[in-house]
Short mmCIF file of C-alpha atoms in Angstrom, two decimals:
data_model
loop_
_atom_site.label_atom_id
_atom_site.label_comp_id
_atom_site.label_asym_id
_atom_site.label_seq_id
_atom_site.Cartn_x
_atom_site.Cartn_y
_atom_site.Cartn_z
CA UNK A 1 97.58 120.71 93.82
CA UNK A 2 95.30 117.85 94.36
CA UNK A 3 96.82 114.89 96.60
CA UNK A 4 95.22 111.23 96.48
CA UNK A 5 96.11 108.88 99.16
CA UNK A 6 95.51 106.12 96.46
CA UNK A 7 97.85 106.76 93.73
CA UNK A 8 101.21 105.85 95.77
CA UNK A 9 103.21 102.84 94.24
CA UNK A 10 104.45 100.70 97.69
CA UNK A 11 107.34 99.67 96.08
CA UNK A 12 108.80 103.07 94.22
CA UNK A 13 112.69 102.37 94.38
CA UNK A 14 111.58 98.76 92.61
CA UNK A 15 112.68 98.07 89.75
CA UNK A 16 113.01 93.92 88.68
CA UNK A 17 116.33 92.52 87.07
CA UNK A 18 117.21 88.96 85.79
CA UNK A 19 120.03 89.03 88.30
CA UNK A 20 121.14 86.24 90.54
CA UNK A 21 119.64 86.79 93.87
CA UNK A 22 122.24 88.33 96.59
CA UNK A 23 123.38 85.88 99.00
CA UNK A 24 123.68 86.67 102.79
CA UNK A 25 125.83 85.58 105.25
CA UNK A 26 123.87 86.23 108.30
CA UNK A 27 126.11 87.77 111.40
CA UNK A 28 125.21 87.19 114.72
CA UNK A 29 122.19 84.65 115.50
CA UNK A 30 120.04 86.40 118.32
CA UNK A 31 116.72 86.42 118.39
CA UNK A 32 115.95 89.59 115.79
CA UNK A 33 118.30 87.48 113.41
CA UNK A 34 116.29 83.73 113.48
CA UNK A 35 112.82 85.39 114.21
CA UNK A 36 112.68 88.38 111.79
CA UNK A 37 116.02 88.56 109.63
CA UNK A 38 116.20 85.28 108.33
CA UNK A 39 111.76 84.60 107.65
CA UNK A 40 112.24 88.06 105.56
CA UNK A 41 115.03 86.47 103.34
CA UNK A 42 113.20 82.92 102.72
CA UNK A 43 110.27 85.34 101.27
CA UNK A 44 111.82 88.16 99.80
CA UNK A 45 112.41 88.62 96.25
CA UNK A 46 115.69 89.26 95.50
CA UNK A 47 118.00 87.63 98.58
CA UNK A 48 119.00 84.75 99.62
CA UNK A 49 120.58 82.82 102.92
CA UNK A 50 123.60 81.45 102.50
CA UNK A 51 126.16 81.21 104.92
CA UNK A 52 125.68 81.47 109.29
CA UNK A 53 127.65 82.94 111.51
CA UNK A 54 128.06 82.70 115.12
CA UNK A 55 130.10 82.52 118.18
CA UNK A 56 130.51 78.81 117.43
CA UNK A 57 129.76 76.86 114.66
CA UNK A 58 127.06 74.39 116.85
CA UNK A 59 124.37 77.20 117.36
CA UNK A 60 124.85 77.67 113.77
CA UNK A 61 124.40 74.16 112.94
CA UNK A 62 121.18 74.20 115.07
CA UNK A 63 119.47 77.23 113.12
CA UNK A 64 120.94 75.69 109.73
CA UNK A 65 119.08 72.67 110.43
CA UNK A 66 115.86 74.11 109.54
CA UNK A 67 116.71 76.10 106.91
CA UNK A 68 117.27 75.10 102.96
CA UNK A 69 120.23 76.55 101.03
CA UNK A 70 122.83 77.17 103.88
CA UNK A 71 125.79 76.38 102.34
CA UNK A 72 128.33 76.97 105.45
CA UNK A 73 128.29 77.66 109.09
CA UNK A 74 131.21 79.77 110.66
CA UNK A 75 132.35 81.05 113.71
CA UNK A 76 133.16 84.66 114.10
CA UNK A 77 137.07 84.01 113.98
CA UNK A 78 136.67 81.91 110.52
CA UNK A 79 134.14 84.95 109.01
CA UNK A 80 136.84 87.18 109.98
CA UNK A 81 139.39 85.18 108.30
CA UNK A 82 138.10 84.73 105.01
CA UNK A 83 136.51 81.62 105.14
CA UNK A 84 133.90 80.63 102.22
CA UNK A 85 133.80 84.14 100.77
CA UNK A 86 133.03 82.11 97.81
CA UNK A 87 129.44 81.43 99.74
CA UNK A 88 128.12 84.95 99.83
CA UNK A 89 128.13 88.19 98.15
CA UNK A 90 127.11 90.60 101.46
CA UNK A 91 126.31 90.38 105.52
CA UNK A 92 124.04 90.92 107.42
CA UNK A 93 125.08 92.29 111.00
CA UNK A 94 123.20 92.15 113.69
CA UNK A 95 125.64 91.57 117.30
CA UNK A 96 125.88 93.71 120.01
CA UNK A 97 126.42 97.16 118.82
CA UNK A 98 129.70 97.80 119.74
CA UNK A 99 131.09 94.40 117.85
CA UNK A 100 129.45 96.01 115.10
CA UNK A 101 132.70 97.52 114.20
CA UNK A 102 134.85 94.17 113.90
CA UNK A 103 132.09 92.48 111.71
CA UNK A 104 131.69 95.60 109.07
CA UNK A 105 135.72 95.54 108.82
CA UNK A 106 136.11 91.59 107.84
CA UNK A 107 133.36 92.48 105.40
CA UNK A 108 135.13 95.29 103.99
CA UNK A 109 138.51 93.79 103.41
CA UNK A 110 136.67 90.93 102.24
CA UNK A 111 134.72 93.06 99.47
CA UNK A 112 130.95 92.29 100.91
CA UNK A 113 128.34 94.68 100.94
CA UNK A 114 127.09 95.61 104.55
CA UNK A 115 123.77 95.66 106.21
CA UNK A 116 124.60 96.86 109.61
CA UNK A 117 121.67 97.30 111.84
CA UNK A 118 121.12 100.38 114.17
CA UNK A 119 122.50 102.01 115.99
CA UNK A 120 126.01 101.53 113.49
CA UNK A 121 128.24 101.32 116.64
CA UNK A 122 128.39 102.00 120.29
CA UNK A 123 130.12 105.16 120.00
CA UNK A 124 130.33 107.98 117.05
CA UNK A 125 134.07 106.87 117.05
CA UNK A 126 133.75 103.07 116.30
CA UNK A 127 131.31 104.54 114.03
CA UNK A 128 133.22 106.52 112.05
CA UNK A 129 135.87 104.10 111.86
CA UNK A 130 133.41 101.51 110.04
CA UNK A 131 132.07 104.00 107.82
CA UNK A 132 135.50 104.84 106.48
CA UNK A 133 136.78 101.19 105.97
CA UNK A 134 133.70 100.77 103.86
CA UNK A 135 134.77 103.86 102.12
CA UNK A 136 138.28 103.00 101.69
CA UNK A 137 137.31 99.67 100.14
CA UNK A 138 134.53 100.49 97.78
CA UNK A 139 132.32 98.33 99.76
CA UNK A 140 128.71 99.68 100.06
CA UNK A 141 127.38 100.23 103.73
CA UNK A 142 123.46 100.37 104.29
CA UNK A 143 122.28 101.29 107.61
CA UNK A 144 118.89 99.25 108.40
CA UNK A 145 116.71 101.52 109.29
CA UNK A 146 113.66 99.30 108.12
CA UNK A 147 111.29 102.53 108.51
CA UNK A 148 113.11 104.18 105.47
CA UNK A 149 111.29 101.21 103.02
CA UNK A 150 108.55 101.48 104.92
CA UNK A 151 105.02 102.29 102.41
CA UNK A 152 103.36 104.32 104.85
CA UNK A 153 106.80 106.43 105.69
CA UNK A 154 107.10 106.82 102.22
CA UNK A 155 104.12 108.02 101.31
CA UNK A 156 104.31 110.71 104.10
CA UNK A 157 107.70 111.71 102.83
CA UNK A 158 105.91 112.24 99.67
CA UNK A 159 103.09 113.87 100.83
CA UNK A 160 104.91 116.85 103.41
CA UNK A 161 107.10 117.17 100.45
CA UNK A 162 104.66 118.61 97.93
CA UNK A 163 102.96 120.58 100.90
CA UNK A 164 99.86 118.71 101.84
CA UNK A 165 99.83 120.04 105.17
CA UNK A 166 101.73 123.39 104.18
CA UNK A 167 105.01 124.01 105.90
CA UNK A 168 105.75 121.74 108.83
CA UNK A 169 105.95 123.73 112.23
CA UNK A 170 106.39 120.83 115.08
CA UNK A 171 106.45 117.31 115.38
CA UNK A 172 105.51 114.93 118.47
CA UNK A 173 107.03 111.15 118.48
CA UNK A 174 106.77 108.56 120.85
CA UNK A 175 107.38 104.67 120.97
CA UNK A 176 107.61 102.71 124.45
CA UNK A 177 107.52 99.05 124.91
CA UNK A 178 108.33 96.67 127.93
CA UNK A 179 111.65 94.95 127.07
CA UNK A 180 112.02 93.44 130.41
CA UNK A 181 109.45 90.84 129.27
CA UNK A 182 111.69 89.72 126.95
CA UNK A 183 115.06 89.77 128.22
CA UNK A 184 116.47 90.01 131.76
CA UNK A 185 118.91 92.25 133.33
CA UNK A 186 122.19 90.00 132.20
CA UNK A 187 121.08 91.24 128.26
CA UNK A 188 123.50 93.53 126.60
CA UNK A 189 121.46 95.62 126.24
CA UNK A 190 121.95 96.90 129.58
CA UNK A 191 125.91 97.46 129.38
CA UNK A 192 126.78 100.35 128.36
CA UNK A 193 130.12 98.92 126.50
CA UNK A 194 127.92 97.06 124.02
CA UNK A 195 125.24 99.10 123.96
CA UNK A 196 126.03 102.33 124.09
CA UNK A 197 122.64 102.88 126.11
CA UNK A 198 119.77 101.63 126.60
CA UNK A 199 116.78 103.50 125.55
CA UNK A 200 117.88 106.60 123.46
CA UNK A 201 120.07 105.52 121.31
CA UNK A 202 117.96 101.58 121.08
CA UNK A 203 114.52 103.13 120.10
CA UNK A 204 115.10 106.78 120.42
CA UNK A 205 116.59 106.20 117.29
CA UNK A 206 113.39 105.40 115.42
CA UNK A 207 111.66 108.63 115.82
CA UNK A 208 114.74 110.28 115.33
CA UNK A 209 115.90 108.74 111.64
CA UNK A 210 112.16 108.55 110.65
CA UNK A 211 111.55 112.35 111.35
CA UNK A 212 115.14 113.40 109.43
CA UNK A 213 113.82 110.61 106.38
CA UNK A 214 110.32 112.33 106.37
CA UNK A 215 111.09 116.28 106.72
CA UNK A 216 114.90 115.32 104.24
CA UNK A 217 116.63 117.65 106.80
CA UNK A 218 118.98 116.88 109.87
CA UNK A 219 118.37 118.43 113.45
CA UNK A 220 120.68 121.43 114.78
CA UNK A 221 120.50 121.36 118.02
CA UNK A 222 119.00 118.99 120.78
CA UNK A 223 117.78 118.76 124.38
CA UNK A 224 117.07 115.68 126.73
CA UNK A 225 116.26 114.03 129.63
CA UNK A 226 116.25 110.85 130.75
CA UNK A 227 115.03 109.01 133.98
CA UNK A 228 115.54 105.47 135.40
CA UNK A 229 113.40 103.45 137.69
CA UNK A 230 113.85 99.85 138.07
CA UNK A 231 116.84 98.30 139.28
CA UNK A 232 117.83 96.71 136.02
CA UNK A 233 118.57 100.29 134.25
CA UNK A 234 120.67 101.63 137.19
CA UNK A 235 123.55 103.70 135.23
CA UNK A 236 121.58 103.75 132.14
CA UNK A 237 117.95 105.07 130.82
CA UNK A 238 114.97 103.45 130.97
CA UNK A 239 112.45 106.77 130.01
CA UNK A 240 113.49 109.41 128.09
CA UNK A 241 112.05 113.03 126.34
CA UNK A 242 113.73 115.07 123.98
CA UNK A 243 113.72 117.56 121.51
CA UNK A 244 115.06 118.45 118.24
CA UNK A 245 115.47 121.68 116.48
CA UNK A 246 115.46 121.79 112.86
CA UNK A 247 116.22 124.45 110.17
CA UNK A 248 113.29 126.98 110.06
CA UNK A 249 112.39 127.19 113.39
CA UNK A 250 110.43 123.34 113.04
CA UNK A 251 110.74 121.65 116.60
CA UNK A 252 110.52 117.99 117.35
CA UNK A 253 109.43 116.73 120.96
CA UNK A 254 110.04 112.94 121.64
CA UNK A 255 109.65 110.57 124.42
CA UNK A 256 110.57 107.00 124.58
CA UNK A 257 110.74 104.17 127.57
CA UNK A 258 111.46 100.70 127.76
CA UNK A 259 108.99 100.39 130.36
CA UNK A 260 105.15 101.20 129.09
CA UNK A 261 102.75 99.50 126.45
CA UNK A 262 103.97 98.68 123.15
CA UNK A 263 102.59 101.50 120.98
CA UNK A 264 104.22 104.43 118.73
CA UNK A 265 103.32 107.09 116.50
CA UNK A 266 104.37 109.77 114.86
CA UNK A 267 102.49 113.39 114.17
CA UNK A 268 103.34 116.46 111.46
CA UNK A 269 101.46 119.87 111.96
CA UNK A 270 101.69 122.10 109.61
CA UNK A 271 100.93 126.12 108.87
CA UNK A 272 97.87 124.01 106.80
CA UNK A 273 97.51 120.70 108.12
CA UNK A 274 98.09 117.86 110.15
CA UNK A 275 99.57 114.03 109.22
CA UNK A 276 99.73 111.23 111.74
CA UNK A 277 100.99 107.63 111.39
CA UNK A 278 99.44 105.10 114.09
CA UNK A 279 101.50 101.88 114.67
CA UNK A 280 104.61 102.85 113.40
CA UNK A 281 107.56 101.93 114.86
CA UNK A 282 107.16 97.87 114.87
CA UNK A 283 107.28 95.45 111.97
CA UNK A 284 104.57 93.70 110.58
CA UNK A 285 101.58 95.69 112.26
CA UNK A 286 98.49 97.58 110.39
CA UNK A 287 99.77 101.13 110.13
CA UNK A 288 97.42 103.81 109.86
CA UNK A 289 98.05 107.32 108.13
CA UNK A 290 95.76 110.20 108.51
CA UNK A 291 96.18 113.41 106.58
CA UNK A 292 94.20 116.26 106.57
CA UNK A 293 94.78 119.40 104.32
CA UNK A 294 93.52 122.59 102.15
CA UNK A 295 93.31 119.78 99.30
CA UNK A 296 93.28 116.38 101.11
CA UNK A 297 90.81 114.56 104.19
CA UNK A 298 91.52 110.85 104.02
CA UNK A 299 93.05 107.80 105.50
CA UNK A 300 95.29 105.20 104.18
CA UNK A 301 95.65 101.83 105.57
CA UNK A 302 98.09 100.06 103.10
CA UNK A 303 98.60 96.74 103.28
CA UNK A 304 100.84 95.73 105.82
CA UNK A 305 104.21 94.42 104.87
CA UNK A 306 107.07 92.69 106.55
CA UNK A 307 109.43 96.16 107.09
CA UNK A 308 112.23 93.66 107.42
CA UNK A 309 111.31 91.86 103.60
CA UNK A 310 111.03 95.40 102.24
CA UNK A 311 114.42 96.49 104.01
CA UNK A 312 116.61 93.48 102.09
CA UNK A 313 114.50 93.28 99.23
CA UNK A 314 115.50 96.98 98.44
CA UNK A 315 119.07 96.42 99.53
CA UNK A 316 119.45 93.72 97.25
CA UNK A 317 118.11 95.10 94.21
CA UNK A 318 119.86 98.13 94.14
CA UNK A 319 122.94 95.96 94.86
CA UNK A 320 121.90 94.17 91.99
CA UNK A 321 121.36 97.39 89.34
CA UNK A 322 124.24 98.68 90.70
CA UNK A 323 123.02 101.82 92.17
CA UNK A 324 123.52 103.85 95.79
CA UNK A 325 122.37 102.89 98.81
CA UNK A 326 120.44 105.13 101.02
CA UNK A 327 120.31 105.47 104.00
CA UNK A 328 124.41 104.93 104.24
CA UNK A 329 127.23 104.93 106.48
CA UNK A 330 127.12 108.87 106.54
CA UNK A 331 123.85 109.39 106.86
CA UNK A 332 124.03 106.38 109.91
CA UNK A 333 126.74 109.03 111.62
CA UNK A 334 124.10 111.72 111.64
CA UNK A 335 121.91 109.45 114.09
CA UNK A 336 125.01 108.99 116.05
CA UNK A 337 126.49 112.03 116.64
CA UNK A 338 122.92 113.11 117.59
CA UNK A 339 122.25 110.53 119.99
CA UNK A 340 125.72 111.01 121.64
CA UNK A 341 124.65 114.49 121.94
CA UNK A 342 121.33 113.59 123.62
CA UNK A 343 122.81 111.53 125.82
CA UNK A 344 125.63 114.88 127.09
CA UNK A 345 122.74 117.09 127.13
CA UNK A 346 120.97 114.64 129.69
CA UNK A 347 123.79 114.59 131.75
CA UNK A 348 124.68 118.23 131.44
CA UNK A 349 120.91 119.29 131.72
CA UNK A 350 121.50 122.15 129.15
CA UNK A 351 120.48 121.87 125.09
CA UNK A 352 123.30 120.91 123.05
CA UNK A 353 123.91 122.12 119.17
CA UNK A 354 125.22 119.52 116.87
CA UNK A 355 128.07 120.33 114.60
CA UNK A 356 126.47 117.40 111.69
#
């Protein structure tokens, strides 16, 4: 077979429609929501903004100021309680992971499609509990793992999966960046209860989901370790390496910190090849792919997009045709149950299997 790094279509789950355009209530205004959430909406193709929500209604009113077409601003009790479902069709969440839970239920007995960001919860059982009100109410649930839309992830999903680089024997992952720069010690991010970690399950998560999205197979059986430094992660992680074991013998080794250079990457070796992605892990940067094989020597530098524009564009247009969302609320509790698991093999010091 001959492969051409040229011939992929960006956008392959597109498909246009003379459909209104999805309205969003955004959940939760934090920094991701106003900085990355909400620019992605005013230029994506298929979405709109529609409704705020927040802990009160005068943050709201502050971020509504600058935006056109907000229609209402609510506080978390008033989203909860119905108010102007008439205002949006499906939410955004993006909170503290473990008041994930509360949002995705108002949404569900309120009959809106979910976008939860990742992690879905702070634990697999808050989890689970989401994913099966969604269930119970016909709702759909997408978890936002931005990667999954991502052209360059694509195209190496596409690529291992007609054998470019023959069967896939290991895999080495790594992101880092230094989060203290942003936030301080009082973040969330940093208790446990709303967390649900710090570094493992907050960007461990990316190699992980990317990896199971690229090689269309879940892990087995995992091993970890995690170390902390500063003062700020006492309790918690701050570094952390681990490894994944997949069906056929393929092995994954990771490492992640919260503490080192913003950078990530991502690298398949095969029994005929290599492919490596440069740049991965964080929106809006040039991402690099290099693939070399018995019928392929190139590299691709597509265009770089907004992953968070891709991520709600595709949402909303397969809300919009009606179709299933991937990844969902079951494919979400694969991530979690793994990262729980990574997190008792740390402790334990022993390799874990995963019963997925």
């Amino acid at each position: 077979m001959e492969f051409d790094l040229d011939s992929f279509s960006a956008r392959d789950w597109e498909s246009p429609t003379d459909a209104d355009p999805i309205r969003f209530a955004m959940v939760g205004l934090g920094w991701w929501t106003r900085e990355q959430a909400i620019p992605a909406v005013e230029n994506a193709d298929y979405c709109t903004t529609t409704v705020l929500v927040s802990s009160d209604t005068e943050k709201a009113d502050e971020v509504a100021a600058d935006l056109e077409g907000i229609e209402e601003t609510l506080t978390y009790e008033a989203y909860a309680d119905g108010a102007a479902t008439d205002a949006y069709d499906a939410v955004y969440v993006c909170t503290p992971n473990g008041l994930h839970r509360d949002h995705v239920e108002a949404a569900a007995t309120h009959d809106k499609a979910v976008l939860c960001e990742k992690p879905l919860e702070a634990t697999v059982e808050d989890a689970r509990a989401s994913v099966d009100t969604c269930q119970e109410a016909d709702v759909p649930l997408m978890v936002a793992y931005r990667l999954q839309t991502e052209p360059a992830v694509r195209r190496a999903r596409e690529l291992i999966r007609d054998g470019a680089i023959g069967d896939v024997v290991s895999i080495l992952g790594h992101m880092s960046d230094t989060i203290l720069d942003a936030v301080d010690e009082t973040s969330w991010r940093f208790d446990p209860d709303l967390a649900g970690g710090t570094t493992l399950n907050d960007i461990g998560i990316y190699p992980l989901n990317t990896i199971r999205f690229v090689l269309e197979e879940d892990p087995q059986a995992v091993y970890a370790r995690t170390e902390s430094e500063q003062p700020a992660y006492e309790g918690t992680d701050e570094h952390a390496a681990f490894q994944l074991e997949f069906p056929d013998g393929k092995l994954a080794s990771c490492t992640v910190t919260h503490s080192a250079t913003v950078t990530s990457s991502l690298r398949f070796v095969g029994t005929e090849g290599e492919l490596s992605i440069e740049g991965l892990f964080f929106p809006n940067t040039q991402k690099v792919l290099r693939v070399s094989g018995p019928d392929i020597e190139g590299e691709y530098r597509p265009e770089p997009v907004d992953q968070m524009r891709e991520e709600f564009d595709y949402f909303a247009n397969r809300l919009q045709r009606g179709l299933d969302i991937e990844p969902d609320g079951e494919h979400g509790m694969v991530d979690m149950r793994a990262i729980r698991a990574l997190y008792d093999s740390a402790e334990q010091g022993r390799r874990v299997e995963l019963d997925l």
